[in-house]
Tab-separated table of C-alpha atoms and ligand atoms in Angstrom:
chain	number	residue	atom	x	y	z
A	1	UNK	CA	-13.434	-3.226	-18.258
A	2	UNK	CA	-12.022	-4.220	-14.985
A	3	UNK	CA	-10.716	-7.753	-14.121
A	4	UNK	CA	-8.469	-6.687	-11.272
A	5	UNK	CA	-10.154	-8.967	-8.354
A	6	UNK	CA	-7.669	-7.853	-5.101
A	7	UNK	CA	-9.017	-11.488	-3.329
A	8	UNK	CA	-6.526	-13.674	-5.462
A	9	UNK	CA	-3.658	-12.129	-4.116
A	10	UNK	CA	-4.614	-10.961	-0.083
A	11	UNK	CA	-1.811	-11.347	1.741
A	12	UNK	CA	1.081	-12.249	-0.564
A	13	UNK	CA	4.467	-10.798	-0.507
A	14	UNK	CA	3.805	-7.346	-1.830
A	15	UNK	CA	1.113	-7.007	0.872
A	16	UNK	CA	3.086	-7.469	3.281
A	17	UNK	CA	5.712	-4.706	2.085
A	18	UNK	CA	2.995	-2.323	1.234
A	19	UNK	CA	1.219	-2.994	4.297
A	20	UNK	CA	4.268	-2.381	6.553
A	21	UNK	CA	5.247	0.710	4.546
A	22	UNK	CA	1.415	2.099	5.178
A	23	UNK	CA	1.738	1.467	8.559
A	24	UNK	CA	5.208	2.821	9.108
A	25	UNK	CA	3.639	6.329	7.560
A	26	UNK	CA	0.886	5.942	9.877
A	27	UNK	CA	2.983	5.479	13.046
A	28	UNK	CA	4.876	8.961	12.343
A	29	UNK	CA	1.815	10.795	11.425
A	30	UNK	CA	0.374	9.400	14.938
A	31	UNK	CA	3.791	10.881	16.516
A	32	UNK	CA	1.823	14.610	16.711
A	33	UNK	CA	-1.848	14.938	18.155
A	34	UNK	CA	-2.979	17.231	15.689
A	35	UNK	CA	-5.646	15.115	13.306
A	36	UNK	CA	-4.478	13.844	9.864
A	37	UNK	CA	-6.194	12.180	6.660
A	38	UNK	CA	-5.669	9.460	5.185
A	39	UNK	CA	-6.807	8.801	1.200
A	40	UNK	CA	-6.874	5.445	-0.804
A	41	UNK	CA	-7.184	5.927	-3.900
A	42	UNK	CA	-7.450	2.131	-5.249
A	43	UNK	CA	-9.162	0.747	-1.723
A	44	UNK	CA	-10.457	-2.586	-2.324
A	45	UNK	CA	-12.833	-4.739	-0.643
A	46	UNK	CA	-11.156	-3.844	3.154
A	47	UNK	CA	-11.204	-7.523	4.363
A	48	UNK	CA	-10.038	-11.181	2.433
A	49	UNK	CA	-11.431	-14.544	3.507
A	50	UNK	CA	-8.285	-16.869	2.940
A	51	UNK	CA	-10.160	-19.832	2.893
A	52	UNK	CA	-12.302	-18.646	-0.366
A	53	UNK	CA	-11.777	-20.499	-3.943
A	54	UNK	CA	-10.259	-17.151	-4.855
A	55	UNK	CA	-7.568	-17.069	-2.164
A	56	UNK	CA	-6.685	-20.721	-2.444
A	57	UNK	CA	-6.663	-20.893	-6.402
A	58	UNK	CA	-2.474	-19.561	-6.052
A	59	UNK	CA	-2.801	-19.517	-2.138
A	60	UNK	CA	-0.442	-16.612	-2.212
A	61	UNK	CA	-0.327	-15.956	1.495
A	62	UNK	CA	1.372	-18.781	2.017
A	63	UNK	CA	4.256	-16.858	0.499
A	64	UNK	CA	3.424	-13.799	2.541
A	65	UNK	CA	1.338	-13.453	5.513
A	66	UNK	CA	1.845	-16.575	6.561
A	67	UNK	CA	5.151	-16.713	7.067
A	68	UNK	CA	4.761	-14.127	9.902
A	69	UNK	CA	2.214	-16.026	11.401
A	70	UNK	CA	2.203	-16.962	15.355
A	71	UNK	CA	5.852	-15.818	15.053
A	72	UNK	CA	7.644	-13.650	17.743
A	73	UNK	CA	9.020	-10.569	16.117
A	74	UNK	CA	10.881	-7.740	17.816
A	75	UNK	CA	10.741	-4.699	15.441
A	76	UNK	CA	7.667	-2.430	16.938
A	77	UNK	CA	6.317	-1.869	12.836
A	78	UNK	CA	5.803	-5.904	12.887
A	79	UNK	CA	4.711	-6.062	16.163
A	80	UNK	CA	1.774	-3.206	15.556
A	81	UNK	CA	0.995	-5.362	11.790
A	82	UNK	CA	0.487	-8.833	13.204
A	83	UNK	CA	-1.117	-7.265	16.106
A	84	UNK	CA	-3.661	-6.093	13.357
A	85	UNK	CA	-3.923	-8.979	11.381
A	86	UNK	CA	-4.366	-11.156	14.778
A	87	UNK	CA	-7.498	-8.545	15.577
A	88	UNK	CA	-9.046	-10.007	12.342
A	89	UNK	CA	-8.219	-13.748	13.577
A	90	UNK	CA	-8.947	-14.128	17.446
A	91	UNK	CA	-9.503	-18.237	17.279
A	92	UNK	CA	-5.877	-18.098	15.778
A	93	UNK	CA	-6.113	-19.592	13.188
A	94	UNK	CA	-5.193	-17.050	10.052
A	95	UNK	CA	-8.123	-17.113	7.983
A	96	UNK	CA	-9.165	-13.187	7.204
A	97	UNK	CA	-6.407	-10.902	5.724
A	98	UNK	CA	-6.886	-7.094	6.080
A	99	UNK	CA	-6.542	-5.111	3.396
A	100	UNK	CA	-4.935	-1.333	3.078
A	101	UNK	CA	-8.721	0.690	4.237
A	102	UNK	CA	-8.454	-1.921	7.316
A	103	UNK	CA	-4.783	-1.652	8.556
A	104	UNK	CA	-5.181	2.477	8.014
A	105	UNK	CA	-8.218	2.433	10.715
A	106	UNK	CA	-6.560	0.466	13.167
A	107	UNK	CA	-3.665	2.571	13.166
A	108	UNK	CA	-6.147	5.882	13.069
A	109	UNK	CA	-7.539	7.616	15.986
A	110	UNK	CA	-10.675	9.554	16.658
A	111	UNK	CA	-9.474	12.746	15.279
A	112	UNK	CA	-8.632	11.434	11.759
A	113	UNK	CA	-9.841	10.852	8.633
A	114	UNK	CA	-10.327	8.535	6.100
A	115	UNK	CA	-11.611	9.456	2.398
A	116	UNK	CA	-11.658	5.235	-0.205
A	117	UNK	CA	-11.712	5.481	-3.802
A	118	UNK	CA	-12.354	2.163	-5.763
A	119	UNK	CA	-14.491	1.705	-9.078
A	120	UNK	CA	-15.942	-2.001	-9.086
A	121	UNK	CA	-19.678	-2.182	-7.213
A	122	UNK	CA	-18.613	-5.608	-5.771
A	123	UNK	CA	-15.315	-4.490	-4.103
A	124	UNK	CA	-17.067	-1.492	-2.863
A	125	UNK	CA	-20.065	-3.506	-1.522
A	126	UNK	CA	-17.849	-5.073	0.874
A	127	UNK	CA	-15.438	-2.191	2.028
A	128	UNK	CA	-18.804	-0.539	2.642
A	129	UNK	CA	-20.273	-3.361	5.066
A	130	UNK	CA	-17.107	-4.253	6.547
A	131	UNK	CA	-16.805	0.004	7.271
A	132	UNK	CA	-20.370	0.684	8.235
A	133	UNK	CA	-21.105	2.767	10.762
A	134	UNK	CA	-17.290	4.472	11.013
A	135	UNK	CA	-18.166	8.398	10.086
A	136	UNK	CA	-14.725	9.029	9.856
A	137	UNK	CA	-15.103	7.469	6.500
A	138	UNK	CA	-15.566	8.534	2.950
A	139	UNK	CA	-16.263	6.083	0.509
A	140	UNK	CA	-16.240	7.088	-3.089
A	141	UNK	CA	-16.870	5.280	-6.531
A	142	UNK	CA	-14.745	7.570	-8.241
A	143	UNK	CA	-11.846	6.790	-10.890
A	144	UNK	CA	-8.953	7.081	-8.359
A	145	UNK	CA	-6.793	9.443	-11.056
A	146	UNK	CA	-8.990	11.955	-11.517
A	147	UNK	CA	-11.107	11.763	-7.873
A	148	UNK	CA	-7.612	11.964	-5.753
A	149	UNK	CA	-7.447	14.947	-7.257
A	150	UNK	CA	-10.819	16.335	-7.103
A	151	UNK	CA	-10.584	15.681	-2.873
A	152	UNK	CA	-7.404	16.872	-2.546
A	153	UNK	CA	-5.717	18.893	-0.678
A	154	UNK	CA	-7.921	17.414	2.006
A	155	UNK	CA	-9.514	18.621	5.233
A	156	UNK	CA	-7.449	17.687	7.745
A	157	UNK	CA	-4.186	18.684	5.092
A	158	UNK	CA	-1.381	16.250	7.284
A	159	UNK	CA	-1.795	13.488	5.769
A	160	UNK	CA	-0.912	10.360	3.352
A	161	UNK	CA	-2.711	9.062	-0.029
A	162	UNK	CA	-1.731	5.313	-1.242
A	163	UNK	CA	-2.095	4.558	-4.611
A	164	UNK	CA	-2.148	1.096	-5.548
A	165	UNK	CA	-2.857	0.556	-9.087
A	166	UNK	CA	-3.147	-2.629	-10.715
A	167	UNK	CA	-1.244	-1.828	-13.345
A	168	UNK	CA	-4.153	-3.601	-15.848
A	169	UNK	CA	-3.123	-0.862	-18.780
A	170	UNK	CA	0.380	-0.338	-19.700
A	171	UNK	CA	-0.713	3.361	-19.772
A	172	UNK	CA	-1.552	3.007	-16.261
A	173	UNK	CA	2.320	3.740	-15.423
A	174	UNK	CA	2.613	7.172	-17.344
A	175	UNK	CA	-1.195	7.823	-15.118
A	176	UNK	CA	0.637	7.080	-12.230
A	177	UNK	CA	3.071	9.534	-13.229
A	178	UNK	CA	0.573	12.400	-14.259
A	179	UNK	CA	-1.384	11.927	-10.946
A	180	UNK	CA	1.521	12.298	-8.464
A	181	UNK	CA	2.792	15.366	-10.388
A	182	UNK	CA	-0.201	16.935	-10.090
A	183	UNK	CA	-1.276	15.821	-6.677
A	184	UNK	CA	2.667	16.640	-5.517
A	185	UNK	CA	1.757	20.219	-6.497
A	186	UNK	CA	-1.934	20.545	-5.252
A	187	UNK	CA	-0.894	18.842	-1.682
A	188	UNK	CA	3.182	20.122	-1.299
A	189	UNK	CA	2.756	18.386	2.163
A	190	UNK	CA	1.164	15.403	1.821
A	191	UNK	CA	3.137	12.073	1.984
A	192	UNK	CA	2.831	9.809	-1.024
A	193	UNK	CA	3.605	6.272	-1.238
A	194	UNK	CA	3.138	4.354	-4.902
A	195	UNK	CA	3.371	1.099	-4.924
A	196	UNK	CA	4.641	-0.747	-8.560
A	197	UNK	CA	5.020	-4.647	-9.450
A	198	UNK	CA	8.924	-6.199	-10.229
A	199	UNK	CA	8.629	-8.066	-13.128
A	200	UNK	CA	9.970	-10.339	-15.425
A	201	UNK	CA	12.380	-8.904	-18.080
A	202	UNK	CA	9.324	-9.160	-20.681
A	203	UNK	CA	7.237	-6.451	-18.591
A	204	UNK	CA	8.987	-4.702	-16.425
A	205	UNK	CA	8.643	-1.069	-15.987
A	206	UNK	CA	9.818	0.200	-12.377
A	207	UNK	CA	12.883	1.824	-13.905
A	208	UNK	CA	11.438	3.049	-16.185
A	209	UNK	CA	8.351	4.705	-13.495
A	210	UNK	CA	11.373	5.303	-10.954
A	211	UNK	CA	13.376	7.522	-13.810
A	212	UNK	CA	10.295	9.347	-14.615
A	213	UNK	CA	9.124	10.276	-10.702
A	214	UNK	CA	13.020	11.730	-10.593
A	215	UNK	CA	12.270	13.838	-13.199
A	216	UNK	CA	9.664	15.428	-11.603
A	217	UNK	CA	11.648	16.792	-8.893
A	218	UNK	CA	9.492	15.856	-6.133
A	219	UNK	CA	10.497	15.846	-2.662
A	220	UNK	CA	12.279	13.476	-0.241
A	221	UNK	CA	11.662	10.825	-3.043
A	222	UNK	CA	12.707	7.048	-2.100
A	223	UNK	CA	11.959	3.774	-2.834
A	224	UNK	CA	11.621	0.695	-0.741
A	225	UNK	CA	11.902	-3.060	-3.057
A	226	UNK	CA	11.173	-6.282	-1.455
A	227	UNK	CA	12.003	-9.212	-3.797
A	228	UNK	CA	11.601	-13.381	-2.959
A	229	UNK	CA	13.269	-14.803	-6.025
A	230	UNK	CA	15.163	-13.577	-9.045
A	231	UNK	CA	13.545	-11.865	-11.704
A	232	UNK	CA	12.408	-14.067	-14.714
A	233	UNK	CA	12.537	-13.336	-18.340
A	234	UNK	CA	8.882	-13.608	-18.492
A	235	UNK	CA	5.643	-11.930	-16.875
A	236	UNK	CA	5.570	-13.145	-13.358
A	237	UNK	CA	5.851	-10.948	-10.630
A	238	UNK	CA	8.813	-11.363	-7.743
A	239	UNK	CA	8.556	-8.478	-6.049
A	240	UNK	CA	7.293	-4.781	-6.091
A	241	UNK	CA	8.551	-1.448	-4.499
A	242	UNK	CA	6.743	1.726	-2.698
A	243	UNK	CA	7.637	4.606	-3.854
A	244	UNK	CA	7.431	8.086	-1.109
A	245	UNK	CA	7.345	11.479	-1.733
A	246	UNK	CA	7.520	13.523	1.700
A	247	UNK	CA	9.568	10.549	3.133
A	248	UNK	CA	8.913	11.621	6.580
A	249	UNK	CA	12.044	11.726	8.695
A	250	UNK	CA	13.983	8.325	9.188
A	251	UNK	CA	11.310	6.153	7.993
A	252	UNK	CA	13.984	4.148	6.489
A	253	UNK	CA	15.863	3.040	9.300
A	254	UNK	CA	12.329	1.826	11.238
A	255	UNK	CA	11.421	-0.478	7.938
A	256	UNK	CA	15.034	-1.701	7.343
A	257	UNK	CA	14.656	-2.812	10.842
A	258	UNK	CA	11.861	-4.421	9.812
A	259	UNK	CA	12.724	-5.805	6.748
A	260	UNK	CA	15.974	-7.214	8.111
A	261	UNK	CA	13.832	-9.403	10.382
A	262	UNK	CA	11.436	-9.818	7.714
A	263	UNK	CA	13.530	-11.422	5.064
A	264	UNK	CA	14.735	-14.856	6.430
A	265	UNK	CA	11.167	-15.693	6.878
A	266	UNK	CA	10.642	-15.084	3.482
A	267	UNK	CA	13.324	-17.662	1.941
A	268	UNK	CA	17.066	-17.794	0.964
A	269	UNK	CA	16.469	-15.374	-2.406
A	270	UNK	CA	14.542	-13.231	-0.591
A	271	UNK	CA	16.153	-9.072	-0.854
A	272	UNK	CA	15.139	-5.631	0.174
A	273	UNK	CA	16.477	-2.341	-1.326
A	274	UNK	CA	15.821	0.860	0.042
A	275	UNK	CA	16.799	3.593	-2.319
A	276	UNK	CA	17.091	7.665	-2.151
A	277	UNK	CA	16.003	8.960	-4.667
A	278	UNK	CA	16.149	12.981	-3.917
A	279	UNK	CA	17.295	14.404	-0.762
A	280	UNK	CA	15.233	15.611	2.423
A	281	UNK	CA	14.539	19.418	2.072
B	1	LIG	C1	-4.493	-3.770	-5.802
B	1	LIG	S1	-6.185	-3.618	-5.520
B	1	LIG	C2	-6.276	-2.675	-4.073
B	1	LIG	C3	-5.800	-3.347	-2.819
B	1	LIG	C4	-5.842	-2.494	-1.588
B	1	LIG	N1	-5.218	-1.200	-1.807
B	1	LIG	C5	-5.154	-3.192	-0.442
B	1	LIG	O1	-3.939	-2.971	-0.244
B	1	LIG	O2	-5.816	-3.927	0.272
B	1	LIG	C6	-6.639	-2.472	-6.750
B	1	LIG	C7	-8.076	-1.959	-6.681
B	1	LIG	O3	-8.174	-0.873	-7.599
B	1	LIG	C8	-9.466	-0.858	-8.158
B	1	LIG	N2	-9.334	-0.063	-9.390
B	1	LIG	C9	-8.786	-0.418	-10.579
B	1	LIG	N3	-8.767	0.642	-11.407
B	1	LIG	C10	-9.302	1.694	-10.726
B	1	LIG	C11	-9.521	3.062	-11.043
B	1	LIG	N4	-9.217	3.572	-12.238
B	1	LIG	N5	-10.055	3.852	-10.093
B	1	LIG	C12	-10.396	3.348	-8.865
B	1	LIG	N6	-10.188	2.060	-8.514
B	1	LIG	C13	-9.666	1.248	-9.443
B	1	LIG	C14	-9.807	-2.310	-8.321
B	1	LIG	O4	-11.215	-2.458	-8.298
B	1	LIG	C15	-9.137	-2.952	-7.087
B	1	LIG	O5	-10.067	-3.079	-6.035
């Protein structure tokens, strides 16, 4: 049974680093004309009213989006991802938060494609009326392990698939690692980017996930960590990381940019890491 419900959590801190990792990929995929896809394998509901009882029971955007908001930022990737968020917002006050199906379109052109996985009828209720009438769009209620690789390679084969578990089942981390060995192998090209949770001491598992993507000798492998406070010994979550395979060509330096603006907004403890974890071919 699911409990996973994405609207508690819109716009906290590790939307905002998966979000500007998404749309860092989709900037250098736009860099060539030719058409690409773009799959999402754990989709969501596509748009998050802040003001609901979900969003306010934690209000974790105030830890996130929020503290970008109505700032002036110079890096181009935070330029284009307020620019997005602001489309969702034009009174300006910051009240909708887009999630990953919504940032991918706006970055997307005519030419390109964009196949959403998610299981639960309600999330998929709403990604399908905020989507309506966009046939570039593929929505599927499909377990996102074994329909990513049912649809893939996919037609346009450029592309990028996001996976963004929640990470309900502890077995959900050796899935992870199944699915991105297989889908590394059915899709050589395409770009992957993982995202995990940084945990307390109790329950973390990112080295462990991080270790076991190394082993699988997949290419241009990094990861990018954003954390706001120090790890705990307990559960609770203060950061997470993306991990890429197909790390297209000096991604890093565009989000270090990024995150080096990013971070004093996001407190005194706040720390990003970007790690290689194989080289380019
Ligand atoms: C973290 S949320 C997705 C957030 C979204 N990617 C975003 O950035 O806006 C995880 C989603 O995965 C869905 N989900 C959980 N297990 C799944 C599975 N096995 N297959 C497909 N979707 C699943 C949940 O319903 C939930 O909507």
């Amino acid at each position: 049974m699911l409990s996973y419900r994405h609207s508690f959590h819109a716009g906290n801190h590790a939307d905002l680093l998966k979000h500007l990792v998404l749309l860092a990929l989709l900037r250098k995929l736009r860099e060539k004309d030719k058409a690409f896809s773009y799959l999402d394998s754990h989709a969501g509901a596509g748009l998050y009213d802040l003001y609901s009882a979900n969003a306010l029971m934690n209000a974790e955007y105030e830890s996130g989006i929020a503290r970008l908001w109505r700032q002036s930022v110079s890096s181009p990737l935070l330029q284009e991802y307020l620019q997005c968020v602001q489309t969702f917002n034009s009174d300006g006050d910051l009240r909708y938060y887009p999630g990953s199906p919504a940032i991918a379109r706006s970055a997307m052109r005519e030419q390109d494609r964009l196949v959403l996985l998610d299981l639960q009828q309600e999330e998929l209720d709403l990604l399908r009326a905020h989507l309506r009438g966009d046939d570039r769009v593929a929505i599927h209620q499909r377990d996102a392990f074994e329909g990513l690789l049912a649809l893939t390679p996919p037609e346009p084969r450029r592309g990028l698939v996001l996976i963004d578990p929640s990470y309900e089942q502890k077995a959900d981390y050796q899935r992870v690692v199944d699915c991105v060995h297989k889908l590394h192998r059915r899709w050589p090209v395409g770009i992957v980017a993982l995202w995990y949770p940084l945990l307390g001491k109790a329950r973390d598992r990112s080295a462990w996930l991080k270790k076991a993507l190394r082993q699988e000798r997949l290419d241009a492998l990094c990861s990018i960590e954003l954390t706001v406070s120090a790890q705990t010994a307990e559960f609770g979550m203060h950061g997470s990381g993306m991990l890429l395979v197909n790390t297209p060509w000096q991604l890093e330096r565009t989000l270090a940019d990024a995150m080096a603006e990013l971070l004093p907004r996001l407190g005194a403890d706040a720390r990003f890491n970007i790690e290689t974890l194989s080289e380019n071919e």
